[in-house]
Amino acid sequence: MYEEIIAQNRGLLASLARRYAGMCALDRAVSTEDLTQAGFIGLMRAADSYDPAARKTWASWARWCIQNEFNRALGLHDGRPLRPDTGAQSLDRLLEPSRDGDLSARDRLADDTLPGVDAALLLEELRRGVREAVERLPEAGQRQVVRLCKLEGRSYRQAAREMGVSVQQAQRLYARASDRLARDVRLRALWRLSQ
């Protein structure tokens, strides 16, 4: 589902990313590529939360969601820097050449003394964490719509029919669940570990 939405809205995303690219100077740790990735997240949020009954066009809703993600990536609120790390240096910047070759700041931080984590084990832990986070949702409807739409791959229409609610109600339940899951500290920590 997301691939189709991203393909159809690539032009909108590119034009907004170009408009915000100059703001990357506010935070050197955020590149245009980072903004593009934030834009993809904004598109996915727009797709998950769009409500045609709210009298907003898809384009205006998508633009609003994308711009919110850009602002979040840049640490901006009402055009003002919000984060104390604004102006931080990128870990990908090259340090002065040395006898070891060109090293980035990230290379200096690497710790090879720690044992590697099995990717399959980490993925299973992430899946378990997602299931647990879904079960912690406060409303049964939220839990059910997330299970049906995201864990079982059904459309909002199919989920709504199975739940006995309207498609718009299923979308609203999912939007509230999605917001709550996005704030789940344990789930965010697991997600960062998997990256």
mmCIF file of C-alpha atoms in Angstrom:
data_model
loop_
_atom_site.group_PDB
_atom_site.id
_atom_site.type_symbol
_atom_site.label_atom_id
_atom_site.label_comp_id
_atom_site.label_asym_id
_atom_site.label_seq_id
_atom_site.Cartn_x
_atom_site.Cartn_y
_atom_site.Cartn_z
ATOM 1 C CA MET A 1 0.000 0.000 0.000
ATOM 2 C CA TYR A 2 2.711 2.501 0.974
ATOM 3 C CA GLU A 3 4.784 1.868 -2.163
ATOM 4 C CA GLU A 4 1.888 2.949 -4.375
ATOM 5 C CA ILE A 5 1.231 6.089 -2.323
ATOM 6 C CA ILE A 6 4.911 7.035 -2.343
ATOM 7 C CA ALA A 7 5.128 6.470 -6.117
ATOM 8 C CA GLN A 8 2.044 8.611 -6.758
ATOM 9 C CA ASN A 9 3.217 11.465 -4.493
ATOM 10 C CA ARG A 10 6.940 11.490 -5.292
ATOM 11 C CA GLY A 11 6.647 14.882 -7.046
ATOM 12 C CA LEU A 12 4.920 16.511 -4.070
ATOM 13 C CA LEU A 13 7.554 15.108 -1.742
ATOM 14 C CA ALA A 14 10.439 16.283 -3.957
ATOM 15 C CA SER A 15 9.084 19.836 -4.253
ATOM 16 C CA LEU A 16 8.569 20.127 -0.489
ATOM 17 C CA ALA A 17 12.032 18.665 0.217
ATOM 18 C CA ARG A 18 13.624 21.240 -2.130
ATOM 19 C CA ARG A 19 11.731 24.017 -0.353
ATOM 20 C CA TYR A 20 13.002 22.834 3.045
ATOM 21 C CA ALA A 21 16.549 21.980 1.863
ATOM 22 C CA GLY A 22 17.839 25.449 2.745
ATOM 23 C CA MET A 23 16.812 24.865 6.336
ATOM 24 C CA CYS A 24 19.346 22.037 6.585
ATOM 25 C CA ALA A 25 21.841 24.820 7.300
ATOM 26 C CA LEU A 26 20.093 25.260 10.670
ATOM 27 C CA ASP A 27 21.040 21.716 11.631
ATOM 28 C CA ARG A 28 24.057 20.300 9.816
ATOM 29 C CA ALA A 29 23.268 16.837 11.144
ATOM 30 C CA VAL A 30 20.148 16.775 8.919
ATOM 31 C CA SER A 31 20.740 16.321 5.187
ATOM 32 C CA THR A 32 18.362 16.596 2.253
ATOM 33 C CA GLU A 33 18.265 12.794 2.230
ATOM 34 C CA ASP A 34 17.146 12.867 5.877
ATOM 35 C CA LEU A 35 14.369 15.271 4.894
ATOM 36 C CA THR A 36 13.305 12.939 2.092
ATOM 37 C CA GLN A 37 13.130 10.036 4.545
ATOM 38 C CA ALA A 38 11.114 12.192 6.947
ATOM 39 C CA GLY A 39 8.829 13.017 4.022
ATOM 40 C CA PHE A 40 8.233 9.312 3.367
ATOM 41 C CA ILE A 41 7.213 8.939 7.017
ATOM 42 C CA GLY A 42 4.896 11.929 6.619
ATOM 43 C CA LEU A 43 3.294 10.318 3.563
ATOM 44 C CA MET A 44 2.733 7.073 5.464
ATOM 45 C CA ARG A 45 1.171 8.970 8.364
ATOM 46 C CA ALA A 46 -1.031 10.844 5.919
ATOM 47 C CA ALA A 47 -2.166 7.588 4.319
ATOM 48 C CA ASP A 48 -2.934 6.070 7.714
ATOM 49 C CA SER A 49 -4.840 9.062 9.053
ATOM 50 C CA TYR A 50 -6.533 10.656 6.027
ATOM 51 C CA ASP A 51 -10.251 11.116 6.547
ATOM 52 C CA PRO A 52 -12.156 12.142 3.400
ATOM 53 C CA ALA A 53 -15.118 13.171 5.559
ATOM 54 C CA ALA A 54 -12.996 15.902 7.172
ATOM 55 C CA ARG A 55 -13.388 18.063 4.028
ATOM 56 C CA LYS A 56 -9.669 18.266 3.353
ATOM 57 C CA THR A 57 -8.144 17.254 0.058
ATOM 58 C CA TRP A 58 -5.613 14.427 0.025
ATOM 59 C CA ALA A 59 -2.917 16.816 -1.267
ATOM 60 C CA SER A 60 -3.392 19.356 1.525
ATOM 61 C CA TRP A 61 -3.468 16.629 4.183
ATOM 62 C CA ALA A 62 -0.347 14.942 2.766
ATOM 63 C CA ARG A 63 1.460 18.312 2.540
ATOM 64 C CA TRP A 64 0.614 19.066 6.190
ATOM 65 C CA CYS A 65 1.845 15.630 7.379
ATOM 66 C CA ILE A 66 5.054 15.869 5.334
ATOM 67 C CA GLN A 67 5.819 19.378 6.597
ATOM 68 C CA ASN A 68 5.250 18.238 10.189
ATOM 69 C CA GLU A 69 7.818 15.479 9.698
ATOM 70 C CA PHE A 70 10.270 17.934 8.116
ATOM 71 C CA ASN A 71 9.861 20.271 11.092
ATOM 72 C CA ARG A 72 10.347 17.355 13.482
ATOM 73 C CA ALA A 73 13.517 16.251 11.646
ATOM 74 C CA LEU A 74 14.889 19.785 11.744
ATOM 75 C CA GLY A 75 13.803 20.342 15.333
ATOM 76 C CA LEU A 76 11.635 23.305 14.405
ATOM 77 C CA HIS A 77 8.450 24.590 15.952
ATOM 78 C CA ASP A 78 6.802 27.639 14.342
ATOM 79 C CA GLY A 79 10.006 28.209 12.354
ATOM 80 C CA ARG A 80 12.207 28.381 15.475
ATOM 81 C CA PRO A 81 14.799 25.804 16.527
ATOM 82 C CA LEU A 82 13.473 23.609 19.283
ATOM 83 C CA ARG A 83 16.301 21.214 20.049
ATOM 84 C CA PRO A 84 19.493 22.130 21.863
ATOM 85 C CA ASP A 85 21.505 20.004 19.400
ATOM 86 C CA THR A 86 20.713 22.284 16.440
ATOM 87 C CA GLY A 87 23.969 23.009 14.694
ATOM 88 C CA ALA A 88 25.475 19.669 15.668
ATOM 89 C CA GLN A 89 28.085 18.156 13.405
ATOM 90 C CA SER A 90 27.235 15.101 11.340
ATOM 91 C CA LEU A 91 28.874 11.831 12.352
ATOM 92 C CA ASP A 92 29.457 11.186 8.645
ATOM 93 C CA ARG A 93 31.787 14.161 8.218
ATOM 94 C CA LEU A 94 35.335 13.177 7.374
ATOM 95 C CA LEU A 95 38.028 13.841 9.928
ATOM 96 C CA GLU A 96 41.476 14.972 8.909
ATOM 97 C CA PRO A 97 43.271 12.335 6.835
ATOM 98 C CA SER A 98 45.438 10.037 8.922
ATOM 99 C CA ARG A 99 47.702 7.086 8.318
ATOM 100 C CA ASP A 100 44.613 4.860 8.724
ATOM 101 C CA GLY A 101 42.904 6.525 5.751
ATOM 102 C CA ASP A 102 39.878 8.798 5.715
ATOM 103 C CA LEU A 103 37.837 8.224 8.856
ATOM 104 C CA SER A 104 34.516 9.723 9.772
ATOM 105 C CA ALA A 105 33.473 10.703 13.276
ATOM 106 C CA ARG A 106 31.185 7.640 13.241
ATOM 107 C CA ASP A 107 34.186 5.370 12.613
ATOM 108 C CA ARG A 108 35.806 6.707 15.768
ATOM 109 C CA LEU A 109 32.717 5.789 17.795
ATOM 110 C CA ALA A 110 32.513 2.179 16.633
ATOM 111 C CA ASP A 111 33.142 -0.388 19.390
ATOM 112 C CA ASP A 112 34.266 -3.724 17.973
ATOM 113 C CA THR A 113 34.639 -5.243 21.425
ATOM 114 C CA LEU A 114 30.908 -5.812 21.776
ATOM 115 C CA PRO A 115 29.517 -9.075 20.432
ATOM 116 C CA GLY A 116 27.363 -8.859 17.302
ATOM 117 C CA VAL A 117 23.608 -9.218 17.573
ATOM 118 C CA ASP A 118 21.949 -11.885 15.477
ATOM 119 C CA ALA A 119 19.642 -10.067 13.046
ATOM 120 C CA ALA A 120 16.968 -12.771 13.238
ATOM 121 C CA LEU A 121 16.938 -12.582 17.039
ATOM 122 C CA LEU A 122 16.660 -8.797 16.939
ATOM 123 C CA LEU A 123 13.822 -8.954 14.389
ATOM 124 C CA GLU A 124 11.921 -11.465 16.529
ATOM 125 C CA GLU A 125 12.392 -9.236 19.587
ATOM 126 C CA LEU A 126 11.048 -6.270 17.610
ATOM 127 C CA ARG A 127 8.006 -8.285 16.483
ATOM 128 C CA ARG A 128 7.340 -9.386 20.060
ATOM 129 C CA GLY A 129 7.670 -5.794 21.230
ATOM 130 C CA VAL A 130 5.178 -4.616 18.603
ATOM 131 C CA ARG A 131 2.656 -7.293 19.610
ATOM 132 C CA GLU A 132 3.043 -6.341 23.287
ATOM 133 C CA ALA A 133 2.678 -2.634 22.486
ATOM 134 C CA VAL A 134 -0.496 -3.353 20.523
ATOM 135 C CA GLU A 135 -1.891 -5.310 23.471
ATOM 136 C CA ARG A 136 -1.207 -2.318 25.763
ATOM 137 C CA LEU A 137 -3.476 -0.066 23.666
ATOM 138 C CA PRO A 138 -6.358 1.174 25.852
ATOM 139 C CA GLU A 139 -9.286 0.465 23.508
ATOM 140 C CA ALA A 140 -10.238 -2.949 22.169
ATOM 141 C CA GLY A 141 -11.144 -1.327 18.828
ATOM 142 C CA GLN A 142 -7.663 0.165 18.519
ATOM 143 C CA ARG A 143 -6.053 -3.200 19.214
ATOM 144 C CA GLN A 144 -8.313 -4.953 16.733
ATOM 145 C CA VAL A 145 -7.857 -2.476 13.861
ATOM 146 C CA VAL A 146 -4.048 -2.506 14.243
ATOM 147 C CA ARG A 147 -4.016 -6.316 14.303
ATOM 148 C CA LEU A 148 -6.229 -6.533 11.228
ATOM 149 C CA CYS A 149 -4.682 -3.756 9.130
ATOM 150 C CA LYS A 150 -1.014 -3.916 10.000
ATOM 151 C CA LEU A 151 -0.324 -7.346 11.396
ATOM 152 C CA GLU A 152 -2.676 -9.280 9.099
ATOM 153 C CA GLY A 153 -2.504 -6.957 6.066
ATOM 154 C CA ARG A 154 -6.212 -6.237 5.614
ATOM 155 C CA SER A 155 -7.563 -2.985 4.207
ATOM 156 C CA TYR A 156 -9.511 -0.481 6.308
ATOM 157 C CA ARG A 157 -12.654 -1.526 4.442
ATOM 158 C CA GLN A 158 -12.131 -5.224 5.301
ATOM 159 C CA ALA A 159 -11.266 -4.400 8.912
ATOM 160 C CA ALA A 160 -14.299 -2.130 9.264
ATOM 161 C CA ARG A 161 -16.596 -4.817 7.894
ATOM 162 C CA GLU A 162 -15.187 -7.406 10.307
ATOM 163 C CA MET A 163 -15.393 -5.005 13.260
ATOM 164 C CA GLY A 164 -18.895 -3.811 12.406
ATOM 165 C CA VAL A 165 -17.922 -0.125 12.145
ATOM 166 C CA SER A 166 -17.633 2.402 9.304
ATOM 167 C CA VAL A 167 -14.399 2.752 7.335
ATOM 168 C CA GLN A 168 -13.955 6.256 8.759
ATOM 169 C CA GLN A 169 -14.345 4.930 12.306
ATOM 170 C CA ALA A 170 -11.742 2.230 11.604
ATOM 171 C CA GLN A 171 -9.378 4.915 10.248
ATOM 172 C CA ARG A 172 -9.924 7.103 13.319
ATOM 173 C CA LEU A 173 -9.289 4.150 15.645
ATOM 174 C CA TYR A 174 -6.118 3.343 13.741
ATOM 175 C CA ALA A 175 -4.938 6.985 13.816
ATOM 176 C CA ARG A 176 -5.362 7.139 17.607
ATOM 177 C CA ALA A 177 -3.627 3.776 17.998
ATOM 178 C CA SER A 178 -0.802 4.859 15.713
ATOM 179 C CA ASP A 179 -0.245 8.065 17.699
ATOM 180 C CA ARG A 180 -0.163 6.097 20.934
ATOM 181 C CA LEU A 181 2.243 3.497 19.507
ATOM 182 C CA ALA A 182 4.515 6.273 18.231
ATOM 183 C CA ARG A 183 4.814 7.570 21.820
ATOM 184 C CA ASP A 184 5.498 4.106 23.301
ATOM 185 C CA VAL A 185 8.973 4.437 24.844
ATOM 186 C CA ARG A 186 9.704 0.703 24.862
ATOM 187 C CA LEU A 187 8.700 0.314 21.238
ATOM 188 C CA ARG A 188 10.842 3.300 20.159
ATOM 189 C CA ALA A 189 13.834 1.834 22.011
ATOM 190 C CA LEU A 190 13.373 -1.506 20.262
ATOM 191 C CA TRP A 191 13.052 0.246 16.915
ATOM 192 C CA ARG A 192 16.314 2.176 17.479
ATOM 193 C CA LEU A 193 18.086 -1.086 18.347
ATOM 194 C CA SER A 194 16.921 -2.667 15.106
ATOM 195 C CA GLN A 195 18.297 0.150 12.933
#
